[in-house]
Amino acid sequence: MLNEFKAFIAKGNVMDLAVGVIIGGAFGGIVKSLVDDIIMPIVGAIFGGFDFSNYFVGLSSAVNAPTLAGARAQGAVLAYGSFITVLINFLILAWIIFLMVKGVNALRSQVERKNETVAEAAPPPADVQLLTEIRDLLAKR
């Protein structure tokens, strides 16, 4: 069983997945910063200076704090502003991944077209060329 595990780990797909998860985690931090530090302040400025992060509804009468952190300390809250921020994070991340996949697919398509033209331009192997010449000579008789 240990040898099977070693073979599984040694496969390229497992290592690619591990690298993808690590890069994805770091990329998630970049997108979170983009949304929290750049996009949400612009959206807040456009819509009158409000901040989505402190939009919540208290689920008990004991919740009366003006900020989300204070309200969470007092009791259960429905933090729909945080949800909106996370939703925007997801949409941005999904859009960027879509653009990356689209770019990779376009690059693959170019490489495949280049390989097809190279394959078409390559002369036939010597044995095929010899057989073609023999066929042509027999056809002339």
mmCIF file of C-alpha atoms in Angstrom:
data_model
loop_
_atom_site.group_PDB
_atom_site.id
_atom_site.type_symbol
_atom_site.label_atom_id
_atom_site.label_comp_id
_atom_site.label_asym_id
_atom_site.label_seq_id
_atom_site.Cartn_x
_atom_site.Cartn_y
_atom_site.Cartn_z
ATOM 1 C CA MET A 1 0.000 0.000 0.000
ATOM 2 C CA LEU A 2 2.906 2.331 0.675
ATOM 3 C CA ASN A 3 4.195 1.846 -2.865
ATOM 4 C CA GLU A 4 0.744 2.679 -4.278
ATOM 5 C CA PHE A 5 0.698 5.839 -2.179
ATOM 6 C CA LYS A 6 4.167 6.807 -3.457
ATOM 7 C CA ALA A 7 3.024 6.240 -7.045
ATOM 8 C CA PHE A 8 -0.086 8.337 -6.415
ATOM 9 C CA ILE A 9 1.902 11.215 -4.931
ATOM 10 C CA ALA A 10 4.514 11.033 -7.692
ATOM 11 C CA LYS A 11 1.901 11.584 -10.417
ATOM 12 C CA GLY A 12 2.052 15.029 -11.962
ATOM 13 C CA ASN A 13 -1.664 15.686 -11.446
ATOM 14 C CA VAL A 14 -1.351 15.526 -7.659
ATOM 15 C CA MET A 15 1.524 17.989 -7.642
ATOM 16 C CA ASP A 16 -0.311 20.260 -10.073
ATOM 17 C CA LEU A 17 -3.343 20.206 -7.791
ATOM 18 C CA ALA A 18 -1.229 21.038 -4.746
ATOM 19 C CA VAL A 19 0.399 23.966 -6.544
ATOM 20 C CA GLY A 20 -3.032 25.122 -7.761
ATOM 21 C CA VAL A 21 -4.477 25.078 -4.243
ATOM 22 C CA ILE A 22 -1.544 27.049 -2.834
ATOM 23 C CA ILE A 23 -1.632 29.612 -5.659
ATOM 24 C CA GLY A 24 -5.426 29.771 -5.381
ATOM 25 C CA GLY A 25 -5.181 30.587 -1.682
ATOM 26 C CA ALA A 26 -2.732 33.383 -2.345
ATOM 27 C CA PHE A 27 -4.820 34.604 -5.271
ATOM 28 C CA GLY A 28 -7.901 34.630 -3.020
ATOM 29 C CA GLY A 29 -6.071 37.023 -0.706
ATOM 30 C CA ILE A 30 -5.285 39.311 -3.628
ATOM 31 C CA VAL A 31 -8.917 39.322 -4.754
ATOM 32 C CA LYS A 32 -10.123 39.971 -1.184
ATOM 33 C CA SER A 33 -7.795 42.946 -0.922
ATOM 34 C CA LEU A 34 -8.915 44.199 -4.352
ATOM 35 C CA VAL A 35 -12.562 44.079 -3.288
ATOM 36 C CA ASP A 36 -12.107 45.353 0.281
ATOM 37 C CA ASP A 37 -9.508 48.050 -0.388
ATOM 38 C CA ILE A 38 -10.302 49.268 -3.916
ATOM 39 C CA ILE A 39 -13.712 48.262 -5.263
ATOM 40 C CA MET A 40 -15.884 48.580 -2.150
ATOM 41 C CA PRO A 41 -14.619 52.097 -1.270
ATOM 42 C CA ILE A 42 -15.387 53.205 -4.859
ATOM 43 C CA VAL A 43 -18.859 51.623 -4.678
ATOM 44 C CA GLY A 44 -19.366 53.282 -1.304
ATOM 45 C CA ALA A 45 -18.343 56.673 -2.719
ATOM 46 C CA ILE A 46 -20.693 56.291 -5.683
ATOM 47 C CA PHE A 47 -23.643 55.313 -3.502
ATOM 48 C CA GLY A 48 -23.198 57.960 -0.838
ATOM 49 C CA GLY A 49 -20.366 56.690 1.334
ATOM 50 C CA PHE A 50 -21.952 53.633 2.865
ATOM 51 C CA ASP A 51 -19.938 50.590 3.824
ATOM 52 C CA PHE A 52 -21.355 47.140 3.088
ATOM 53 C CA SER A 53 -19.382 45.505 5.888
ATOM 54 C CA ASN A 54 -21.568 47.037 8.609
ATOM 55 C CA TYR A 55 -24.921 46.161 7.064
ATOM 56 C CA PHE A 56 -26.672 43.668 9.297
ATOM 57 C CA VAL A 57 -29.952 42.850 10.952
ATOM 58 C CA GLY A 58 -30.003 41.845 14.594
ATOM 59 C CA LEU A 59 -31.918 38.637 15.225
ATOM 60 C CA SER A 60 -32.678 39.451 18.840
ATOM 61 C CA SER A 61 -33.783 42.543 20.707
ATOM 62 C CA ALA A 62 -30.494 42.591 22.646
ATOM 63 C CA VAL A 63 -28.542 43.543 19.499
ATOM 64 C CA ASN A 64 -28.283 47.341 19.263
ATOM 65 C CA ALA A 65 -24.607 47.988 18.384
ATOM 66 C CA PRO A 66 -23.840 50.255 15.412
ATOM 67 C CA THR A 67 -21.062 48.024 14.035
ATOM 68 C CA LEU A 68 -21.108 44.398 12.950
ATOM 69 C CA ALA A 69 -18.335 43.396 15.349
ATOM 70 C CA GLY A 70 -20.192 44.914 18.284
ATOM 71 C CA ALA A 71 -23.483 43.376 17.195
ATOM 72 C CA ARG A 72 -21.936 39.921 16.925
ATOM 73 C CA ALA A 73 -20.656 40.290 20.470
ATOM 74 C CA GLN A 74 -24.222 41.059 21.623
ATOM 75 C CA GLY A 75 -25.978 38.173 19.845
ATOM 76 C CA ALA A 76 -26.976 36.602 16.559
ATOM 77 C CA VAL A 77 -27.006 38.833 13.476
ATOM 78 C CA LEU A 78 -27.822 38.437 9.811
ATOM 79 C CA ALA A 79 -24.752 40.032 8.185
ATOM 80 C CA TYR A 80 -25.998 40.610 4.646
ATOM 81 C CA GLY A 81 -23.350 43.281 3.999
ATOM 82 C CA SER A 82 -20.576 40.742 4.518
ATOM 83 C CA PHE A 83 -22.419 38.393 2.177
ATOM 84 C CA ILE A 84 -22.559 41.082 -0.519
ATOM 85 C CA THR A 85 -18.804 41.635 -0.147
ATOM 86 C CA VAL A 86 -18.081 37.891 -0.387
ATOM 87 C CA LEU A 87 -20.390 37.634 -3.410
ATOM 88 C CA ILE A 88 -18.487 40.430 -5.150
ATOM 89 C CA ASN A 89 -15.212 38.642 -4.279
ATOM 90 C CA PHE A 90 -16.547 35.464 -5.869
ATOM 91 C CA LEU A 91 -17.740 37.208 -9.030
ATOM 92 C CA ILE A 92 -14.382 38.928 -9.513
ATOM 93 C CA LEU A 93 -12.477 35.702 -8.892
ATOM 94 C CA ALA A 94 -14.750 33.755 -11.263
ATOM 95 C CA TRP A 95 -14.324 36.431 -13.956
ATOM 96 C CA ILE A 96 -10.535 36.388 -13.634
ATOM 97 C CA ILE A 97 -10.427 32.581 -13.783
ATOM 98 C CA PHE A 98 -12.713 32.677 -16.841
ATOM 99 C CA LEU A 99 -10.329 35.107 -18.555
ATOM 100 C CA MET A 100 -7.333 32.951 -17.642
ATOM 101 C CA VAL A 101 -8.947 29.775 -19.003
ATOM 102 C CA LYS A 102 -10.015 31.633 -22.142
ATOM 103 C CA GLY A 103 -6.440 32.847 -22.666
ATOM 104 C CA VAL A 104 -4.980 29.372 -22.136
ATOM 105 C CA ASN A 105 -7.511 27.889 -24.582
ATOM 106 C CA ALA A 106 -6.613 30.526 -27.186
ATOM 107 C CA LEU A 107 -2.917 29.774 -26.697
ATOM 108 C CA ARG A 108 -3.545 26.025 -27.065
ATOM 109 C CA SER A 109 -5.546 26.659 -30.214
ATOM 110 C CA GLN A 110 -2.660 28.659 -31.710
ATOM 111 C CA VAL A 111 -0.169 25.919 -30.858
ATOM 112 C CA GLU A 112 -2.440 23.238 -32.357
ATOM 113 C CA ARG A 113 -2.880 25.260 -35.561
ATOM 114 C CA LYS A 114 0.876 25.748 -35.776
ATOM 115 C CA ASN A 115 1.460 22.016 -35.276
ATOM 116 C CA GLU A 116 -1.128 21.204 -37.965
ATOM 117 C CA THR A 117 0.573 23.467 -40.513
ATOM 118 C CA VAL A 118 3.969 21.977 -39.664
ATOM 119 C CA ALA A 119 2.532 18.467 -40.038
ATOM 120 C CA GLU A 120 0.962 19.359 -43.394
ATOM 121 C CA ALA A 121 4.175 20.930 -44.688
ATOM 122 C CA ALA A 122 6.360 17.963 -43.698
ATOM 123 C CA PRO A 123 7.317 15.699 -46.619
ATOM 124 C CA PRO A 124 6.086 12.106 -46.526
ATOM 125 C CA PRO A 125 8.428 9.430 -45.188
ATOM 126 C CA ALA A 126 10.913 7.906 -47.649
ATOM 127 C CA ASP A 127 9.061 4.597 -47.964
ATOM 128 C CA VAL A 128 5.789 6.345 -48.789
ATOM 129 C CA GLN A 129 7.568 8.552 -51.304
ATOM 130 C CA LEU A 130 9.164 5.480 -52.932
ATOM 131 C CA LEU A 131 5.826 3.680 -53.146
ATOM 132 C CA THR A 132 4.272 6.773 -54.706
ATOM 133 C CA GLU A 133 7.003 6.863 -57.367
ATOM 134 C CA ILE A 134 6.503 3.149 -58.104
ATOM 135 C CA ARG A 135 2.755 3.691 -58.435
ATOM 136 C CA ASP A 136 3.299 6.586 -60.820
ATOM 137 C CA LEU A 137 5.715 4.535 -62.956
ATOM 138 C CA LEU A 138 3.250 1.644 -63.150
ATOM 139 C CA ALA A 139 0.475 4.021 -64.119
ATOM 140 C CA LYS A 140 2.557 5.341 -67.046
ATOM 141 C CA ARG A 141 2.930 1.831 -68.554
#
